[in-house]
PDB file of C-alpha atoms in Angstrom:
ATOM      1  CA  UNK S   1     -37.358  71.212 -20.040  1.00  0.00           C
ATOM      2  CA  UNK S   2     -38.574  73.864 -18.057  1.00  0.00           C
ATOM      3  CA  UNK S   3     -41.347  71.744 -16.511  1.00  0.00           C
ATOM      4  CA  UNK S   4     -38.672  69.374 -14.980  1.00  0.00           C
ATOM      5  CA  UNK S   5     -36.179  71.482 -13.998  1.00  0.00           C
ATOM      6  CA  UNK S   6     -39.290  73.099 -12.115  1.00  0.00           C
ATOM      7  CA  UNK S   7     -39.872  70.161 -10.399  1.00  0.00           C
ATOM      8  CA  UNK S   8     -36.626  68.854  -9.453  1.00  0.00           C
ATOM      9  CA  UNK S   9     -36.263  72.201  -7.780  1.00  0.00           C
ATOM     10  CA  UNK S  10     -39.304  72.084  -5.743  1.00  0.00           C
ATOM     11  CA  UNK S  11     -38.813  68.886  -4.184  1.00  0.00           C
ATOM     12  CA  UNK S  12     -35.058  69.357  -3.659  1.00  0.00           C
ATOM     13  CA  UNK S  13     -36.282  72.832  -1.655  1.00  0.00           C
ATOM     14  CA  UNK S  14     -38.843  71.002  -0.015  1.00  0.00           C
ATOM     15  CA  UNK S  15     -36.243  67.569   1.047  1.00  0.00           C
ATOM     16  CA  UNK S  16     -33.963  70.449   2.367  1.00  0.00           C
ATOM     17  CA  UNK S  17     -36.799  71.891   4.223  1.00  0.00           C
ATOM     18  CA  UNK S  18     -37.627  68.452   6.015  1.00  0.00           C
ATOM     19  CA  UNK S  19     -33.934  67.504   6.452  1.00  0.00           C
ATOM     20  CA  UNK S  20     -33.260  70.719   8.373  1.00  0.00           C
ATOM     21  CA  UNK S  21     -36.843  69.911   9.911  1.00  0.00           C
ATOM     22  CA  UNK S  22     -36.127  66.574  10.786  1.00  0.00           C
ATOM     23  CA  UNK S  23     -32.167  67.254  12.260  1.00  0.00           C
ATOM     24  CA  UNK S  24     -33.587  69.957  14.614  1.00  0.00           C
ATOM     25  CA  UNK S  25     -36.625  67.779  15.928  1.00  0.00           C
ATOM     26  CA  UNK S  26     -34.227  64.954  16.725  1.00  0.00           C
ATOM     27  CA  UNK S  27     -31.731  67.207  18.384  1.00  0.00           C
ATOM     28  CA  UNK S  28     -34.891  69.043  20.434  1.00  0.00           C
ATOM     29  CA  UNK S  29     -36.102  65.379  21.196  1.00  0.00           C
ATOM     30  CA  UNK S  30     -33.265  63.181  22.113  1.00  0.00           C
ATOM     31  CA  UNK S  31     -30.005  65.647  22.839  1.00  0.00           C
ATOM     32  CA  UNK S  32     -28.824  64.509  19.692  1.00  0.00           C
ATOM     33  CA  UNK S  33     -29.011  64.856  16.219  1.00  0.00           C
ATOM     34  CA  UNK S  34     -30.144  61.330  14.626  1.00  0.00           C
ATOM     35  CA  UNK S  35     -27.637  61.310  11.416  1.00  0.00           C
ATOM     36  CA  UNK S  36     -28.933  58.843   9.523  1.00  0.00           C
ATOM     37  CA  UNK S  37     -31.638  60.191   8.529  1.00  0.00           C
ATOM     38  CA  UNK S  38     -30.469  63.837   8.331  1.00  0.00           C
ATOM     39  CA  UNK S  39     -27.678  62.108   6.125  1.00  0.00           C
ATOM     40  CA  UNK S  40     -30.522  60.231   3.120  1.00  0.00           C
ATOM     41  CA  UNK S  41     -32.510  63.694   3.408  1.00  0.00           C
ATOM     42  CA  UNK S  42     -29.681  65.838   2.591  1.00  0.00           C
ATOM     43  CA  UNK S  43     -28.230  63.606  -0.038  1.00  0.00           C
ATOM     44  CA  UNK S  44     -31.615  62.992  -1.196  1.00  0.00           C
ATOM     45  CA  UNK S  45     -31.974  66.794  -1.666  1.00  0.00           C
ATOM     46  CA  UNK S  46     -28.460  66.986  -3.282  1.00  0.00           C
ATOM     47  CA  UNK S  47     -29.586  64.592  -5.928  1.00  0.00           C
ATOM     48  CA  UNK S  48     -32.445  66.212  -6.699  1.00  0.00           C
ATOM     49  CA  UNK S  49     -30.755  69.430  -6.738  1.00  0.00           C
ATOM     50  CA  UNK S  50     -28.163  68.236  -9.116  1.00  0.00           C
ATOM     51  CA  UNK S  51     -30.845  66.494 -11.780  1.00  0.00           C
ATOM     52  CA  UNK S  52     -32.815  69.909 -11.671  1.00  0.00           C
ATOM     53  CA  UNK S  53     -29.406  72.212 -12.156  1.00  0.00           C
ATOM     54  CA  UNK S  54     -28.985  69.592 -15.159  1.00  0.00           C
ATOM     55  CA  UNK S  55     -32.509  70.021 -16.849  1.00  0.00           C
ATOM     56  CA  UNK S  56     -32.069  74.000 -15.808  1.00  0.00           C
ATOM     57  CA  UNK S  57     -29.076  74.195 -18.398  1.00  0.00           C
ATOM     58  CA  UNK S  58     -30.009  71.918 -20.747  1.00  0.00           C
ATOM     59  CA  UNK S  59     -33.371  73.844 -20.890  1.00  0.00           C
ATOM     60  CA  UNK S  60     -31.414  77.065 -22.173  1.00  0.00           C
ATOM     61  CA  UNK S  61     -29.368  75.665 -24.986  1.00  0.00           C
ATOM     62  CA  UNK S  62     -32.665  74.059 -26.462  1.00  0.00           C
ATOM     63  CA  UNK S  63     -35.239  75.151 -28.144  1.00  0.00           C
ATOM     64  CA  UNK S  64     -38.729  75.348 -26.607  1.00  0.00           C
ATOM     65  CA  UNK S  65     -40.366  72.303 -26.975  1.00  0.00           C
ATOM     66  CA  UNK S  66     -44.090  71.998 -26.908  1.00  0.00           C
ATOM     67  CA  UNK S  67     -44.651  70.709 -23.893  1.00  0.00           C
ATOM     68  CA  UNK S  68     -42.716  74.270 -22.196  1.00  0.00           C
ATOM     69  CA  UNK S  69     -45.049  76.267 -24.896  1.00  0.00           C
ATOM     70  CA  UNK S  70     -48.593  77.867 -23.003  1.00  0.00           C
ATOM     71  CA  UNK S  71     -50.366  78.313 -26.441  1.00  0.00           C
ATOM     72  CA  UNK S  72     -48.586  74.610 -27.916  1.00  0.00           C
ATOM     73  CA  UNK S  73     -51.576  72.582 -29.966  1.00  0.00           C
ATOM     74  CA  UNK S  74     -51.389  68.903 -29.200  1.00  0.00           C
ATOM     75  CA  UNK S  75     -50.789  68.013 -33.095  1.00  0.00           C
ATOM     76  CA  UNK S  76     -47.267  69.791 -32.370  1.00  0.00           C
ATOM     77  CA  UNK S  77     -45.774  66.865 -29.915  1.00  0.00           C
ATOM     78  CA  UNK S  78     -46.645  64.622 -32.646  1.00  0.00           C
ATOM     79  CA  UNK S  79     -44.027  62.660 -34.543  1.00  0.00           C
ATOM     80  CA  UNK S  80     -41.153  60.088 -33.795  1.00  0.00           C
ATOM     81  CA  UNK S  81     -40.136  59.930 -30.224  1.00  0.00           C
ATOM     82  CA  UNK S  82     -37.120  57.440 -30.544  1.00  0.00           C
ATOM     83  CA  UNK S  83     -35.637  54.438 -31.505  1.00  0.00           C
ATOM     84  CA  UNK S  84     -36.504  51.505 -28.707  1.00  0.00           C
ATOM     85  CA  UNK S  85     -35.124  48.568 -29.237  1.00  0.00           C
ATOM     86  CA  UNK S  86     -38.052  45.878 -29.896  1.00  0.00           C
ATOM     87  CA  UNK S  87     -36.135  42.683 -28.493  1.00  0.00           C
ATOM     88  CA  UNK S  88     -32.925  43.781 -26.425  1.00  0.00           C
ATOM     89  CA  UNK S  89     -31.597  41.795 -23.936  1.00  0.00           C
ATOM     90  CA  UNK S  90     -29.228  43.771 -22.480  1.00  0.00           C
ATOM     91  CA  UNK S  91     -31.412  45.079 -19.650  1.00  0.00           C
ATOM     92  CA  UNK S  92     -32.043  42.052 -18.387  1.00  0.00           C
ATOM     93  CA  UNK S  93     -27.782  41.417 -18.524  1.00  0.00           C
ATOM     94  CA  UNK S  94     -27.687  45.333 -16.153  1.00  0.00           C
ATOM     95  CA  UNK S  95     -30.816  44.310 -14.102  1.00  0.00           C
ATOM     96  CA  UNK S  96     -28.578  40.874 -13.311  1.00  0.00           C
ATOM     97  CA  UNK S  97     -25.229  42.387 -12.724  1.00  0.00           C
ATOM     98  CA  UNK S  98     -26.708  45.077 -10.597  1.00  0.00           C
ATOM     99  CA  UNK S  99     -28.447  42.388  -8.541  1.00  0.00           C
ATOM    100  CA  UNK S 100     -25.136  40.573  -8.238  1.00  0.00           C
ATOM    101  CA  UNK S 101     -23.175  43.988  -7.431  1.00  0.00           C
ATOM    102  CA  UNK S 102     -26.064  44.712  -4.917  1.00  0.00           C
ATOM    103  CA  UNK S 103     -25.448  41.264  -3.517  1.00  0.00           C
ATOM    104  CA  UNK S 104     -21.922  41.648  -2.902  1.00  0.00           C
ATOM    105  CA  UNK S 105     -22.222  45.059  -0.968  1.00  0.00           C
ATOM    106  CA  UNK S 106     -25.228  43.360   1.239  1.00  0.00           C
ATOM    107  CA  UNK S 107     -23.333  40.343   2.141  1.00  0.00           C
ATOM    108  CA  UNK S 108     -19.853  42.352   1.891  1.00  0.00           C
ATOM    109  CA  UNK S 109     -17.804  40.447  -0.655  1.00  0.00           C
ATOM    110  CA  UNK S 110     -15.477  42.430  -2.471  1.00  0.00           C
ATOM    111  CA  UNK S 111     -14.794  39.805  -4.963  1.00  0.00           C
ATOM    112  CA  UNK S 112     -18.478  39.232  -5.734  1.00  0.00           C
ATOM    113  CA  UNK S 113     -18.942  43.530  -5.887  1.00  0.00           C
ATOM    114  CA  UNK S 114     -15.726  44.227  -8.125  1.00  0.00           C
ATOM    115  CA  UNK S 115     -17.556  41.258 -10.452  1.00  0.00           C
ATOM    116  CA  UNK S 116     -20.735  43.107 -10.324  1.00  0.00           C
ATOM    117  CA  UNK S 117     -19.670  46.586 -10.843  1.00  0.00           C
ATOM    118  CA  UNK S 118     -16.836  44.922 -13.823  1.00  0.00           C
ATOM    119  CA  UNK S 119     -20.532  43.155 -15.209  1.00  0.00           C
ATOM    120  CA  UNK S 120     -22.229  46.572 -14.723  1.00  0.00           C
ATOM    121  CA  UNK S 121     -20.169  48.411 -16.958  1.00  0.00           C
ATOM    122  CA  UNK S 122     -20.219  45.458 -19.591  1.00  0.00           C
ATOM    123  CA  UNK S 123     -23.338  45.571 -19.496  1.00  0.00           C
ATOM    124  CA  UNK S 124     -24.029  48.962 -19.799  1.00  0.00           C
ATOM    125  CA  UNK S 125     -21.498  49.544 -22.294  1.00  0.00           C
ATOM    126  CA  UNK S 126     -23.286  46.643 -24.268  1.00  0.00           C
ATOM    127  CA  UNK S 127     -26.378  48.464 -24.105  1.00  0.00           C
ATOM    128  CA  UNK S 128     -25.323  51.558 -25.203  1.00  0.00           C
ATOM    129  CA  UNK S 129     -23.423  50.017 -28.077  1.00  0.00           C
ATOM    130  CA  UNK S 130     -25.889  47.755 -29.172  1.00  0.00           C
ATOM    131  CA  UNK S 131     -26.460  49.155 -32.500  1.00  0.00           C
ATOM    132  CA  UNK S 132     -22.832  49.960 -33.545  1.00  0.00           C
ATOM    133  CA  UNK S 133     -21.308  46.299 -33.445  1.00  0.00           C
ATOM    134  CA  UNK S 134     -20.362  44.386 -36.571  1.00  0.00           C
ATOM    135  CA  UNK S 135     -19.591  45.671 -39.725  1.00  0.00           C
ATOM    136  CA  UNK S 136     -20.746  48.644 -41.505  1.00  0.00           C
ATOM    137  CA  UNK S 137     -23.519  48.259 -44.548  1.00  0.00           C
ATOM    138  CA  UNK S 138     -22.956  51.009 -47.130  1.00  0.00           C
ATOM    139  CA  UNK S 139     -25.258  51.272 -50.128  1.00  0.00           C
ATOM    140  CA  UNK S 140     -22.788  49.425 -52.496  1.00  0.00           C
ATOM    141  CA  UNK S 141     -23.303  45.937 -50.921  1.00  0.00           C
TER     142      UNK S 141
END
């Protein structure tokens, strides 16, 4: 985790960099600051920020992996990854709801966001409970 939290940290230094860049050229051109702008640059660097403080203390309540390991051979990154789900089709349900939540804030609906943002989290929650529906198989059956 090292490598990300690394990374997340560099570009949310270098986003504040240009948004303070970027609020002072505006003000030096026009009078004004241009807030907009200034505004997705800062939060932009906030995100950032906040993923890379989140990898940064993960990363010390882990154990190295091999990937954060200078003299790691390749054969130690080997093994299982994961479980992905071969034929799920709950992303497709979250890629649809957000589409439908998305349309609702473009064309300002409240009724079609709130259904959006109520399919959202069905569909997320869907997703995430995927595997623990029905009932439970124990070695007796």
């Amino acid at each position: 985790m090292k490598t990300e939290w690394r990374i997340f940290l560099i570009v949310a230094t270098f986003l504040l960099g240009v948004g303070i860049l970027y609020a002072s050229w505006t003000y030096g051109e026009g009078g004004r600051v241009e807030w907009v702008g200034t505004v997705a640059l800062l939060l932009s660097f906030l995100l950032c920020a906040m993923c890379g403080g989140f990898f940064w203390f993960v990363s010390r309540r882990i154990d190295l992996r091999p990937e954060d390991r200078p003299d790691a051979e390749i054969a130690d990154g080997a093994g299982e990854v994961g479980f992905f789900s071969p034929g799920s089709y709950w992303p497709f349900g979250l890629a649809l709801a957000a589409a439908i939540a998305g349309l609702g804030l473009v064309f300002w609906q409240f009724w079609l966001l709130g259904l959006g943002l109520v399919a959202v989290i069905f569909s997320a929650c869907g997703l995430l409970f995927e595997y623990y529906t029905g009932t439970r198989r124990t070695a007796e059956h």
